[in-house]
Coordinates of N, CA, C and O in Angstrom, one line a residue:
X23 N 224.8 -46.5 -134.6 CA 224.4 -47.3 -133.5 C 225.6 -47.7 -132.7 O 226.6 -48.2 -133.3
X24 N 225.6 -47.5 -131.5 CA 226.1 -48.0 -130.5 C 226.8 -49.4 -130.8 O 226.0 -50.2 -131.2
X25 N 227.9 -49.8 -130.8 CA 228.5 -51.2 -130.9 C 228.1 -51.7 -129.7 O 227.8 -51.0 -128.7
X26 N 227.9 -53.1 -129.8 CA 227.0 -54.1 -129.0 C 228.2 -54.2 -127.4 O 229.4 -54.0 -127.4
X27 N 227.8 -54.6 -126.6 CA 228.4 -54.8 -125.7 C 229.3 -56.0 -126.2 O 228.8 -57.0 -126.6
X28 N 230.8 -56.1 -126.1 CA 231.3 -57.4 -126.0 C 231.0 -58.2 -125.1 O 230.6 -57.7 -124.1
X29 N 231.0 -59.9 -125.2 CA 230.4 -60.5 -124.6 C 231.8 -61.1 -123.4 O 232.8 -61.5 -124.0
X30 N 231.9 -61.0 -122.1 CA 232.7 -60.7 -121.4 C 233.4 -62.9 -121.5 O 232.4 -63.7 -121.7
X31 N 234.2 -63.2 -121.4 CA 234.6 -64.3 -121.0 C 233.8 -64.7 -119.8 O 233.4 -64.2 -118.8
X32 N 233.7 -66.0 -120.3 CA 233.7 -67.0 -118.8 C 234.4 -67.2 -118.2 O 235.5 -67.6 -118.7
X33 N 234.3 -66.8 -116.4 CA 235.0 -66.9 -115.6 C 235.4 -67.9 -115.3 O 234.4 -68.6 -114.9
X34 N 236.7 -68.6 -115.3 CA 237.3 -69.7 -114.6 C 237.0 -70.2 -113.5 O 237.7 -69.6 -112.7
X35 N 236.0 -71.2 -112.9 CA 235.6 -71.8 -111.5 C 237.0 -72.1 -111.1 O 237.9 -72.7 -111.7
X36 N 236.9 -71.4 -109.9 CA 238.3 -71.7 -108.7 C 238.4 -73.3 -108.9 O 237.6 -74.1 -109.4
X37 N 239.5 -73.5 -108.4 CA 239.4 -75.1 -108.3 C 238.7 -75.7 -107.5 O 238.3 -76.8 -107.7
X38 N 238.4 -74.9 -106.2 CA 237.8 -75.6 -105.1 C 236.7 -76.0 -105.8 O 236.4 -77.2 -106.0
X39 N 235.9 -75.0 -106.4 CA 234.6 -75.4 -107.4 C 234.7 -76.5 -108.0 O 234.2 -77.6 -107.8
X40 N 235.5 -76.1 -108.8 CA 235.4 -77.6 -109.4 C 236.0 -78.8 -109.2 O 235.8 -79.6 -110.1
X41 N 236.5 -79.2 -108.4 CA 237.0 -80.4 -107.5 C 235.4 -80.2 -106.7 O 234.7 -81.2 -106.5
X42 N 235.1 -79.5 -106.6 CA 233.4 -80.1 -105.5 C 232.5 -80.7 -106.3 O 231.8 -81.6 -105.7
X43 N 232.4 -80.4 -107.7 CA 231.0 -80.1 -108.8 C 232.2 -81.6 -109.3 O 231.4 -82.5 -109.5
X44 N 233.6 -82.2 -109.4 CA 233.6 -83.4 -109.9 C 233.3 -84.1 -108.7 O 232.2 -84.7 -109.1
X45 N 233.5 -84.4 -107.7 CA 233.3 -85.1 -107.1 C 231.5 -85.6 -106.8 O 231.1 -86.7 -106.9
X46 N 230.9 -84.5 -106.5 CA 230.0 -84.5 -106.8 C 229.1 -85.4 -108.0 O 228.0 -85.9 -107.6
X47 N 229.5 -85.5 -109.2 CA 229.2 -86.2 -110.4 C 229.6 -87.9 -109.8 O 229.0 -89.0 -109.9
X48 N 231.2 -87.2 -109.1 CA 231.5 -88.9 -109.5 C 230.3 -89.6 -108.4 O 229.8 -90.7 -108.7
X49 N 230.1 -88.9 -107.3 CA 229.1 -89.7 -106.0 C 227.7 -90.2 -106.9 O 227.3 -91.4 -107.1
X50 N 227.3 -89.2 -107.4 CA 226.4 -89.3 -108.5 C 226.0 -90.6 -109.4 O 224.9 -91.2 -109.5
X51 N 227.4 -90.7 -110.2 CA 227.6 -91.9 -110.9 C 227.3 -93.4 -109.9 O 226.6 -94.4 -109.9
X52 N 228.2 -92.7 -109.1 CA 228.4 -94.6 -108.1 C 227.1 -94.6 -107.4 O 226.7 -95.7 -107.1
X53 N 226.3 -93.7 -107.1 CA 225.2 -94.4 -106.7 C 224.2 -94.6 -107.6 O 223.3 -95.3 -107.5
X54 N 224.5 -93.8 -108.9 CA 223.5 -94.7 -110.0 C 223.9 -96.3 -110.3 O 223.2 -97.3 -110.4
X55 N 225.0 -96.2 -110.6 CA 225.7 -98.1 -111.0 C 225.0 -98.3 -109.2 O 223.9 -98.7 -109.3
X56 N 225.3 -98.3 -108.3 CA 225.0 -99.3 -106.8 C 223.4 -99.2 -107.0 O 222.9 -99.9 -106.2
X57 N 222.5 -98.6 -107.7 CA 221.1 -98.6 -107.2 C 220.7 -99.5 -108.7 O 220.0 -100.5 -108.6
X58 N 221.2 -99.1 -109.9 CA 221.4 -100.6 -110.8 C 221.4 -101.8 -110.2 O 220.4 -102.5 -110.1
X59 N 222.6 -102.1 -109.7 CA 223.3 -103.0 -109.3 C 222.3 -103.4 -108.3 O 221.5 -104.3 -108.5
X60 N 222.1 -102.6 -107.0 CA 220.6 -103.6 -106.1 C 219.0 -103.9 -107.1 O 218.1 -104.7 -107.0
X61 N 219.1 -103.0 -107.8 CA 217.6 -103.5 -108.6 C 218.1 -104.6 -109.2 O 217.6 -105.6 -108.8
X62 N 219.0 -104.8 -110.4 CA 219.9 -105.9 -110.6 C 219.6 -107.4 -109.5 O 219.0 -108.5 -109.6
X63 N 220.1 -107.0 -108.7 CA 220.1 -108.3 -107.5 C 218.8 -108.6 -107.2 O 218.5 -109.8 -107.2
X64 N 218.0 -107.6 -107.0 CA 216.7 -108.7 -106.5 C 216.0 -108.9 -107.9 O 215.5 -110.0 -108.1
X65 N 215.9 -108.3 -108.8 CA 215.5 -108.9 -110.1 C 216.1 -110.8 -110.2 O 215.5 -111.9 -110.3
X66 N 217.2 -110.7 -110.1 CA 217.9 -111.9 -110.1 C 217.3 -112.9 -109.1 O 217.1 -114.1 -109.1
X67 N 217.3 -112.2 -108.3 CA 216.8 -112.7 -106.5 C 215.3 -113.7 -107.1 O 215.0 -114.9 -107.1
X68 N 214.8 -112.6 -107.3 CA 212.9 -113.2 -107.8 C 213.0 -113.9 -109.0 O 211.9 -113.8 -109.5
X69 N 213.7 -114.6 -109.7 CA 214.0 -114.9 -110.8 C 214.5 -117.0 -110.3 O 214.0 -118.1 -110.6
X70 N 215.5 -116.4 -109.6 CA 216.2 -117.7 -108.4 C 215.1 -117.9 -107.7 O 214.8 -119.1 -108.0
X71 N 214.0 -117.3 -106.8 CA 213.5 -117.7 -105.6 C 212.2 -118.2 -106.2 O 211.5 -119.1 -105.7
X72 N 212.1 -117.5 -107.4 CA 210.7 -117.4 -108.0 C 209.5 -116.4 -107.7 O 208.9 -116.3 -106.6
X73 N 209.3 -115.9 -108.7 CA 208.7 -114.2 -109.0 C 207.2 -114.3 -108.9 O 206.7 -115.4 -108.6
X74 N 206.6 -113.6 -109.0 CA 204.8 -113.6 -108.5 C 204.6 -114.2 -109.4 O 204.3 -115.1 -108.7
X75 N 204.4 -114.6 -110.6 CA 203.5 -115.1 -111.4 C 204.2 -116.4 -111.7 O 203.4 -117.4 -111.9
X76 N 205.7 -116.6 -111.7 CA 206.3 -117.4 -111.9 C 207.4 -118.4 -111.4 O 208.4 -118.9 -111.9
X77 N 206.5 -118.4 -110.0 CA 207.2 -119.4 -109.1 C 207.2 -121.0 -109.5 O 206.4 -121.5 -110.2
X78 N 208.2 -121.7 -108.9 CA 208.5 -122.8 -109.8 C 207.2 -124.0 -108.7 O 207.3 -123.6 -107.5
X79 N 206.5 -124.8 -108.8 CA 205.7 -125.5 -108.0 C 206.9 -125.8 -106.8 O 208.1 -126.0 -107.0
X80 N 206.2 -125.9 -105.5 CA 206.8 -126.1 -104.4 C 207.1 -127.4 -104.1 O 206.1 -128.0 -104.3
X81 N 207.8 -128.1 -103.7 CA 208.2 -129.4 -103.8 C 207.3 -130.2 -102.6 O 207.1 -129.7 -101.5
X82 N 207.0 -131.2 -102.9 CA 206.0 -132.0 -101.8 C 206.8 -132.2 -100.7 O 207.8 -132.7 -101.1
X83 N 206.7 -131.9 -99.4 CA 207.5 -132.5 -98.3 C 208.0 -134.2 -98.5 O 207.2 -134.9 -99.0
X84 N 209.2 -134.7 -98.1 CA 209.4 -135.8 -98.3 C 209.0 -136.7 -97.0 O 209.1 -136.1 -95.9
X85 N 208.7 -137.4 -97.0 CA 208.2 -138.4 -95.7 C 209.4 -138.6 -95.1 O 210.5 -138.2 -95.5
X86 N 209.2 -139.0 -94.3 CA 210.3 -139.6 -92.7 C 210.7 -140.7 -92.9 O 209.6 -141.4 -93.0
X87 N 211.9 -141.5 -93.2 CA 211.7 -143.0 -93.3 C 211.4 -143.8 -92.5 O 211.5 -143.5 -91.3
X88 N 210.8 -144.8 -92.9 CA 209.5 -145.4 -92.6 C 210.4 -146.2 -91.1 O 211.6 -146.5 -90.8
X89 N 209.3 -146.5 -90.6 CA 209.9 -147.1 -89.0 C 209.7 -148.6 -89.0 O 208.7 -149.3 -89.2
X90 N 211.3 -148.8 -88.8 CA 210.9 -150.4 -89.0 C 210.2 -151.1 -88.0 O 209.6 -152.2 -88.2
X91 N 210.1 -150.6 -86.9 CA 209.1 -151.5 -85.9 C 207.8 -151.3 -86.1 O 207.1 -152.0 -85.4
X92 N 207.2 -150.4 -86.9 CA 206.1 -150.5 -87.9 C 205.7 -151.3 -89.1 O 204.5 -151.6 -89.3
X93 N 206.9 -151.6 -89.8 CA 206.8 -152.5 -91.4 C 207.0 -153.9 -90.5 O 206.1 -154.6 -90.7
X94 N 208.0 -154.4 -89.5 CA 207.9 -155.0 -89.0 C 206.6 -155.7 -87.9 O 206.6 -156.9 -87.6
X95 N 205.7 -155.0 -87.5 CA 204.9 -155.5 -87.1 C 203.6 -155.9 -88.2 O 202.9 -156.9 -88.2
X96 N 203.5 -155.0 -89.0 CA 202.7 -155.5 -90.3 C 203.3 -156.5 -90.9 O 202.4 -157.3 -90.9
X97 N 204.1 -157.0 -91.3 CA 204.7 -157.6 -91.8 C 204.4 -159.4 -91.3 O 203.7 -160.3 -91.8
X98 N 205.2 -159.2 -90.1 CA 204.9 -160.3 -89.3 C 203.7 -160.7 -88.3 O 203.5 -161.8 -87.8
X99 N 203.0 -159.9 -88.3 CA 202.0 -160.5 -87.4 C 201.1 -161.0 -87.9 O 200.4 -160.4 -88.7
X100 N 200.8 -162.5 -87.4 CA 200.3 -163.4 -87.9 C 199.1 -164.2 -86.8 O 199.1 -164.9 -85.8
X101 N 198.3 -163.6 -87.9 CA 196.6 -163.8 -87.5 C 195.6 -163.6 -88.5 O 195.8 -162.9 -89.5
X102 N 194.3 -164.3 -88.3 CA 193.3 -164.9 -90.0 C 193.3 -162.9 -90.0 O 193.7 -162.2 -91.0
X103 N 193.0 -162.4 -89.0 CA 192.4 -160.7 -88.9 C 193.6 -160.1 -90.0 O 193.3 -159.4 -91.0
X104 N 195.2 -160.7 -89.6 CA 196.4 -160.0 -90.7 C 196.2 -159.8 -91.8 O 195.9 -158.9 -92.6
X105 N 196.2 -161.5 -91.9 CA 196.1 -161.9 -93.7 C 194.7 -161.7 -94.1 O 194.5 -162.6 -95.0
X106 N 194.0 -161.3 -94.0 CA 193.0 -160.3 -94.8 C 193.1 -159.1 -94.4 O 192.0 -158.7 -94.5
X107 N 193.9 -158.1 -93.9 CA 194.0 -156.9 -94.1 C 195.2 -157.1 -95.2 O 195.0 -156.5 -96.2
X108 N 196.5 -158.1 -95.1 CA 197.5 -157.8 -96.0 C 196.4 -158.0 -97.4 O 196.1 -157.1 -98.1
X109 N 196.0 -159.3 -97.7 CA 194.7 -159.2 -98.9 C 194.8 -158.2 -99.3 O 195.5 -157.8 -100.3
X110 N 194.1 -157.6 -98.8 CA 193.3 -156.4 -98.8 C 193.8 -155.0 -99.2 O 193.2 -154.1 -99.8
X111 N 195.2 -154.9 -98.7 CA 196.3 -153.9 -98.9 C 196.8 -154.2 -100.2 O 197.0 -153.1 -100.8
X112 N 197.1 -155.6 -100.9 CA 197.3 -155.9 -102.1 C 196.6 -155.3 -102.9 O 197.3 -154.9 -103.8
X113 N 195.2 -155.0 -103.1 CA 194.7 -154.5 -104.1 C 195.2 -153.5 -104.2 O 195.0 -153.2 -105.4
X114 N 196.0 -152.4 -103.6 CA 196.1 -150.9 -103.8 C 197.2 -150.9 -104.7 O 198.0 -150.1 -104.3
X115 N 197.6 -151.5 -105.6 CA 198.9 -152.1 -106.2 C 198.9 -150.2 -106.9 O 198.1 -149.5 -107.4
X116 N 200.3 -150.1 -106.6 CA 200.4 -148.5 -107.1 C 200.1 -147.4 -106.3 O 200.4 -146.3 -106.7
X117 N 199.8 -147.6 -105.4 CA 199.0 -146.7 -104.6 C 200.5 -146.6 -103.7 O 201.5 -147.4 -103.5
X118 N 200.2 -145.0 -103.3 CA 201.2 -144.2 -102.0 C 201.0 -144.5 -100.3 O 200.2 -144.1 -99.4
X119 N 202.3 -145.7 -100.1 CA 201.8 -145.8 -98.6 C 202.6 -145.2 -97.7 O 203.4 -144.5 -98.4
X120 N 202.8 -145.0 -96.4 CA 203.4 -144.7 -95.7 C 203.3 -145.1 -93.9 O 202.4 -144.7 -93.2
X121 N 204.2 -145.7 -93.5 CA 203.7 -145.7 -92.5 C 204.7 -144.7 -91.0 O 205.9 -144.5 -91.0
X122 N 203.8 -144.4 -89.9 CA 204.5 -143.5 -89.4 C 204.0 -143.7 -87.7 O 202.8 -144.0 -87.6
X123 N 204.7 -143.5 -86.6 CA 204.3 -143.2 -85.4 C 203.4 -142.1 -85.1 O 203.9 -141.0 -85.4
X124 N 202.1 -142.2 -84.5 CA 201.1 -141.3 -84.2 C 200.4 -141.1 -82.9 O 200.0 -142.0 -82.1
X125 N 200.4 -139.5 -82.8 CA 199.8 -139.8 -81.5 C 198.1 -140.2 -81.1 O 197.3 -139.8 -82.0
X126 N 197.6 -140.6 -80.4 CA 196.4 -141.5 -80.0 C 195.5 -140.1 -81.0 O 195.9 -139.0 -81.3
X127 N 194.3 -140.8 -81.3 CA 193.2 -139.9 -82.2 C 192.4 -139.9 -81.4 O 192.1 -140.9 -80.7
X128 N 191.9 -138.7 -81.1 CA 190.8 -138.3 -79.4 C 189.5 -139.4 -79.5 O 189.3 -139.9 -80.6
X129 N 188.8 -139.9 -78.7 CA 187.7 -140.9 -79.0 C 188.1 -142.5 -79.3 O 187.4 -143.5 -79.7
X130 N 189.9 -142.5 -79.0 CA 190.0 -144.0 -79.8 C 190.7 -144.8 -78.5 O 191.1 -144.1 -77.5
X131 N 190.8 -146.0 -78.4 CA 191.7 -146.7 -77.4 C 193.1 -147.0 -78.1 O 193.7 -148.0 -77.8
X132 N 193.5 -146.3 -78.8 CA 195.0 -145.9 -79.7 C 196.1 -145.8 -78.4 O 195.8 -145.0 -77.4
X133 N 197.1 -146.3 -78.4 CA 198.6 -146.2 -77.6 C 199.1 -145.0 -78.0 O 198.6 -144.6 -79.0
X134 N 200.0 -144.4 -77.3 CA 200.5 -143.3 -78.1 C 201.7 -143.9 -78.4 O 202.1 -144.7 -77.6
X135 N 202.4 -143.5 -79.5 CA 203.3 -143.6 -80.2 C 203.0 -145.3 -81.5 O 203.9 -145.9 -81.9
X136 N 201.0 -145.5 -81.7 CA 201.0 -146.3 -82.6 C 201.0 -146.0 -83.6 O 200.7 -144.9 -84.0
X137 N 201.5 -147.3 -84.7 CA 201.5 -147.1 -85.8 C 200.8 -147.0 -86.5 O 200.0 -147.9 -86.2
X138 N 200.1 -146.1 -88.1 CA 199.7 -145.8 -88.8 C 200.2 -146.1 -90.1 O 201.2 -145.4 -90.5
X139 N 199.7 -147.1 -90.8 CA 199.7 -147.3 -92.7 C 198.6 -146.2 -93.1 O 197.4 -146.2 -92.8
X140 N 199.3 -145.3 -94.0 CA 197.7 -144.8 -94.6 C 198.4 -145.2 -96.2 O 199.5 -145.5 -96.6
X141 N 197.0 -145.2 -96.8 CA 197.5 -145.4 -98.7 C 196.6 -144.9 -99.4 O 195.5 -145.2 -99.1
X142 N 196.7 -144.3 -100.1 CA 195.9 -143.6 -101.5 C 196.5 -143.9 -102.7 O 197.6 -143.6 -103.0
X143 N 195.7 -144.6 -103.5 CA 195.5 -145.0 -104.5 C 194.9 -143.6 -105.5 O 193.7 -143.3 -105.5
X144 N 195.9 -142.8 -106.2 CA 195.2 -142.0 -107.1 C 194.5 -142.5 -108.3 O 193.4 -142.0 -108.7
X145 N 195.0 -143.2 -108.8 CA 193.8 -143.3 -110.3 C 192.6 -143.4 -109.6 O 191.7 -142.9 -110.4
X146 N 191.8 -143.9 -108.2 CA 190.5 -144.2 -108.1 C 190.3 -142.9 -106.9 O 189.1 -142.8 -106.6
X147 N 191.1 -141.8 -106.1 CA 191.1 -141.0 -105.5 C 190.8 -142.5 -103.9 O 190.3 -142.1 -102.8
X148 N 191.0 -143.4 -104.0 CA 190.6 -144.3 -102.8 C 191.8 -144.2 -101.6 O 193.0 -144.4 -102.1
X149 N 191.7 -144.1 -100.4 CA 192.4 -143.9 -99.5 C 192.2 -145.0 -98.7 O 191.2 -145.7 -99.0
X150 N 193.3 -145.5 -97.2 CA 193.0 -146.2 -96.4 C 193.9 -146.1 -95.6 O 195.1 -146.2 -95.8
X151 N 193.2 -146.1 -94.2 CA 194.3 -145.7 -92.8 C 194.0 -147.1 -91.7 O 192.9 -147.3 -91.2
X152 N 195.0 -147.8 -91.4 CA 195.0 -148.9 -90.8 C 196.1 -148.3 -89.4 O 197.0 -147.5 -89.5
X153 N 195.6 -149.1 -88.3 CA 196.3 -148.1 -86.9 C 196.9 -149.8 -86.6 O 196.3 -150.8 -87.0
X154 N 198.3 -150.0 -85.7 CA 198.4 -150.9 -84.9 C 199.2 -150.2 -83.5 O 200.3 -149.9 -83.3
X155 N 198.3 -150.3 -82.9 CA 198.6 -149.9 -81.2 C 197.3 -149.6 -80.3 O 197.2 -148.7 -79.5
X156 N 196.4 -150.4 -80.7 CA 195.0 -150.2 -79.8 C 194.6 -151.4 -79.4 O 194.6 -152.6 -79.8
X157 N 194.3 -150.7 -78.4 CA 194.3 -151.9 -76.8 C 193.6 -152.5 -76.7 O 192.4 -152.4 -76.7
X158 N 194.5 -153.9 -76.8 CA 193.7 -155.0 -77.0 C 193.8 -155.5 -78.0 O 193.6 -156.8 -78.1
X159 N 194.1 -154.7 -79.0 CA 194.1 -155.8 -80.8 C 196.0 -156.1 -81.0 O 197.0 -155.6 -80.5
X160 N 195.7 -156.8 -81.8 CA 197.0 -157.4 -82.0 C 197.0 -156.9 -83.6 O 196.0 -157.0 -84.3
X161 N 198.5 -156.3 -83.9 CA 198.4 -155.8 -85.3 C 197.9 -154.7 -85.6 O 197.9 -153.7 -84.8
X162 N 197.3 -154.7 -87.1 CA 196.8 -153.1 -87.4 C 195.1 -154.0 -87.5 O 194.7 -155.1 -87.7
X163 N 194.6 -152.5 -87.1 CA 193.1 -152.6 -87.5 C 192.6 -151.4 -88.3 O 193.2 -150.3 -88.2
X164 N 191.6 -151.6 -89.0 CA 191.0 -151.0 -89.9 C 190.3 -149.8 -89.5 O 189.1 -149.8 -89.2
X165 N 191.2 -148.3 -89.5 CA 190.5 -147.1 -89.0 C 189.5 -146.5 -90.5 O 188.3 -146.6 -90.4
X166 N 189.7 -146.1 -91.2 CA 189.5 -145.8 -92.1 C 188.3 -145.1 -92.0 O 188.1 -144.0 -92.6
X167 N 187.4 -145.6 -91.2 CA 185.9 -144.8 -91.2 C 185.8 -143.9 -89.7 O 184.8 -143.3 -89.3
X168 N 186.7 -144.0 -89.1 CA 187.4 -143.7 -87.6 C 186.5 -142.3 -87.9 O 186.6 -141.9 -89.1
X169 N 185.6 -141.5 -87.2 CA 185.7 -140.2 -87.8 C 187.0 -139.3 -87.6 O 187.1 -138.3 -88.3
X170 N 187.6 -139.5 -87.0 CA 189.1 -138.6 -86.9 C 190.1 -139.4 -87.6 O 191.3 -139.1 -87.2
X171 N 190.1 -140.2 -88.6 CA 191.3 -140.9 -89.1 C 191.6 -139.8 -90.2 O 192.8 -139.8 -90.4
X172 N 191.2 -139.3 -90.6 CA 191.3 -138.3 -92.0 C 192.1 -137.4 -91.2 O 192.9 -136.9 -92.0
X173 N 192.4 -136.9 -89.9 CA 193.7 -136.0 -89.8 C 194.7 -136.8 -89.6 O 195.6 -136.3 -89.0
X174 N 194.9 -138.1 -89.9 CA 196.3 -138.4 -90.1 C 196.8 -138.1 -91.4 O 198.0 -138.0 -91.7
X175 N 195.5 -138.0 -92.6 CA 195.9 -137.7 -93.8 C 196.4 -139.2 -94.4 O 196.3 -140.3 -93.9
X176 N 197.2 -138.7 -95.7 CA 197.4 -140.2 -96.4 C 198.3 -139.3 -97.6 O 198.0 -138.2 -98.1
X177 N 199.4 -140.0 -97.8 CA 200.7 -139.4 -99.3 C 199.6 -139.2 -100.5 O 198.5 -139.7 -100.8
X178 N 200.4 -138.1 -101.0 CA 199.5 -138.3 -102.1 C 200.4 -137.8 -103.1 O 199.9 -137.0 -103.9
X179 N 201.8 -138.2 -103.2 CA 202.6 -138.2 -104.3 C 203.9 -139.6 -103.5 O 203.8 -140.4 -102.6
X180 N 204.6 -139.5 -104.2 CA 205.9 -140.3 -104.1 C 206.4 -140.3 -103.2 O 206.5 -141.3 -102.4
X181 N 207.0 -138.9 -103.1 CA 207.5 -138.0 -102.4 C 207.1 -138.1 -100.9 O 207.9 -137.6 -100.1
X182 N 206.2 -138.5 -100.6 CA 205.5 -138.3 -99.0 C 205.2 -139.9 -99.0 O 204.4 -140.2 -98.2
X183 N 205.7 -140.9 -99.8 CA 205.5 -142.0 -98.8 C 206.9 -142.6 -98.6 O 207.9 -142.3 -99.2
X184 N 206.6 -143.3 -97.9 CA 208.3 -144.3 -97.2 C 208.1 -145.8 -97.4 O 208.8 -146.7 -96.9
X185 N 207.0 -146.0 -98.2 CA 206.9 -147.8 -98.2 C 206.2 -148.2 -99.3 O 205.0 -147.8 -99.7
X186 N 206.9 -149.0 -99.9 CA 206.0 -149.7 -101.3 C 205.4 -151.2 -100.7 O 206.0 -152.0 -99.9
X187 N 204.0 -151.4 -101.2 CA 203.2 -152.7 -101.1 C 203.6 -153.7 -102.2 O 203.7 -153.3 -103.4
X188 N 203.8 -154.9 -101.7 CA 204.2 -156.2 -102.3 C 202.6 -156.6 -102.7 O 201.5 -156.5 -102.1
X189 N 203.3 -157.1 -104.0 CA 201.8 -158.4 -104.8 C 201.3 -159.3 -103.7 O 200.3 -160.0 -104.0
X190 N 201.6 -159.4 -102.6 CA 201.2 -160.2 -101.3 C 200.9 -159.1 -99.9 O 200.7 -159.6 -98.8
X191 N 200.8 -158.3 -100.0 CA 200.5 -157.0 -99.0 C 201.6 -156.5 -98.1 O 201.6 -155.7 -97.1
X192 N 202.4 -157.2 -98.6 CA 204.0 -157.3 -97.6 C 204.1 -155.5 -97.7 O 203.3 -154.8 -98.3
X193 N 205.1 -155.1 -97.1 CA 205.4 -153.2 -96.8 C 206.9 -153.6 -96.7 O 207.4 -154.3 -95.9
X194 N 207.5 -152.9 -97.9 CA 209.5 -152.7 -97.9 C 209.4 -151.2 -98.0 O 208.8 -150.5 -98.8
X195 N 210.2 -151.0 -97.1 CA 210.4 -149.4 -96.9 C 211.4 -149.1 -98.3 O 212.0 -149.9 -99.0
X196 N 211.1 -147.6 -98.4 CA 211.8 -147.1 -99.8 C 213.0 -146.5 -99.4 O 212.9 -145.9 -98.3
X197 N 214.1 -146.4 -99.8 CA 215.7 -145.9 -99.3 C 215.8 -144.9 -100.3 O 215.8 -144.9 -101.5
X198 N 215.9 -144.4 -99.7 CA 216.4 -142.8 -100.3 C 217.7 -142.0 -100.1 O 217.8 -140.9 -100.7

């Protein structure tokens, strides 16, 4: 039999070859570590920002501090109509008040830029929105059944009010 063909050596790649075929690898590598490295980051990203299933609860907006020529006019104005709304405000002991500048509620004789106490009491889900800037009354008057008083809304954590009620119905703004 015929002796087998010897098997011829492998040819040596020129160098240009192989300076192409490393460089090549190395581009290779660096964009596998840089495409790590961005999947890396937003992994991290959604992790910090908070990820679809496990976003951290969003924090309640914090209220505006409270306007003293608001706590001030509740406060002091003195009339039988006051002291039984202050009364009255006493019961809400616990409850989230806030008061704030609003503009007039369509259908009302509201000033613009009057004031608004609203308060919600959560243990009983009980709400109440008192206006003072309508023409003609002195102080705040009792909107509450207003049909448009419900878009001024009312706090309904800590966080969104600006004024705590005194055992006497008094309003001390909260400092934050």
């Amino acid at each position: 039999a015929p002796p087998a063909p010897a098997e011829a050596p492998a040819a040596e790649p020129a160098p240009a070859a192989r300076a192409g075929r490393s460089r090549s690898r190395r581009r290779a590598v660096v964009a596998g570590v840089a495409a790590v490295a961005v999947a890396g980051a937003a992994f991290g990203a959604t992790q910090v920002l908070g990820g679809d299933d496990e976003r951290p609860a969003a924090k309640p907006p914090r209220a505006a501090a409270a306007d003293p020529g608001c706590v001030r006019v509740w406060n002091l104005t003195d009339s039988p109509d006051a002291a039984a709304l202050r009364a009255k405000v006493a019961r809400f002991d616990g409850a989230y008040a806030r008061v704030s500048r609003v503009d007039p509620l369509p259908g009302t004789l509201m000033q613009p830029g009057s004031c608004a106490l609203t308060l919600y009491q959560p243990d009983t889900d009980t709400h109440m929105t008192l206006i003072a800037g309508v023409k003609d009354q002195i102080g705040y008057v009792d909107a509450t059944t207003y049909p448009r008083a419900a878009q001024l809304g009312w706090p309904k954590s800590q966080a969104e009010a600006n004024v705590t009620v005194g055992d006497n119905g008094e309003l001390r703004a909260i400092r934050r």
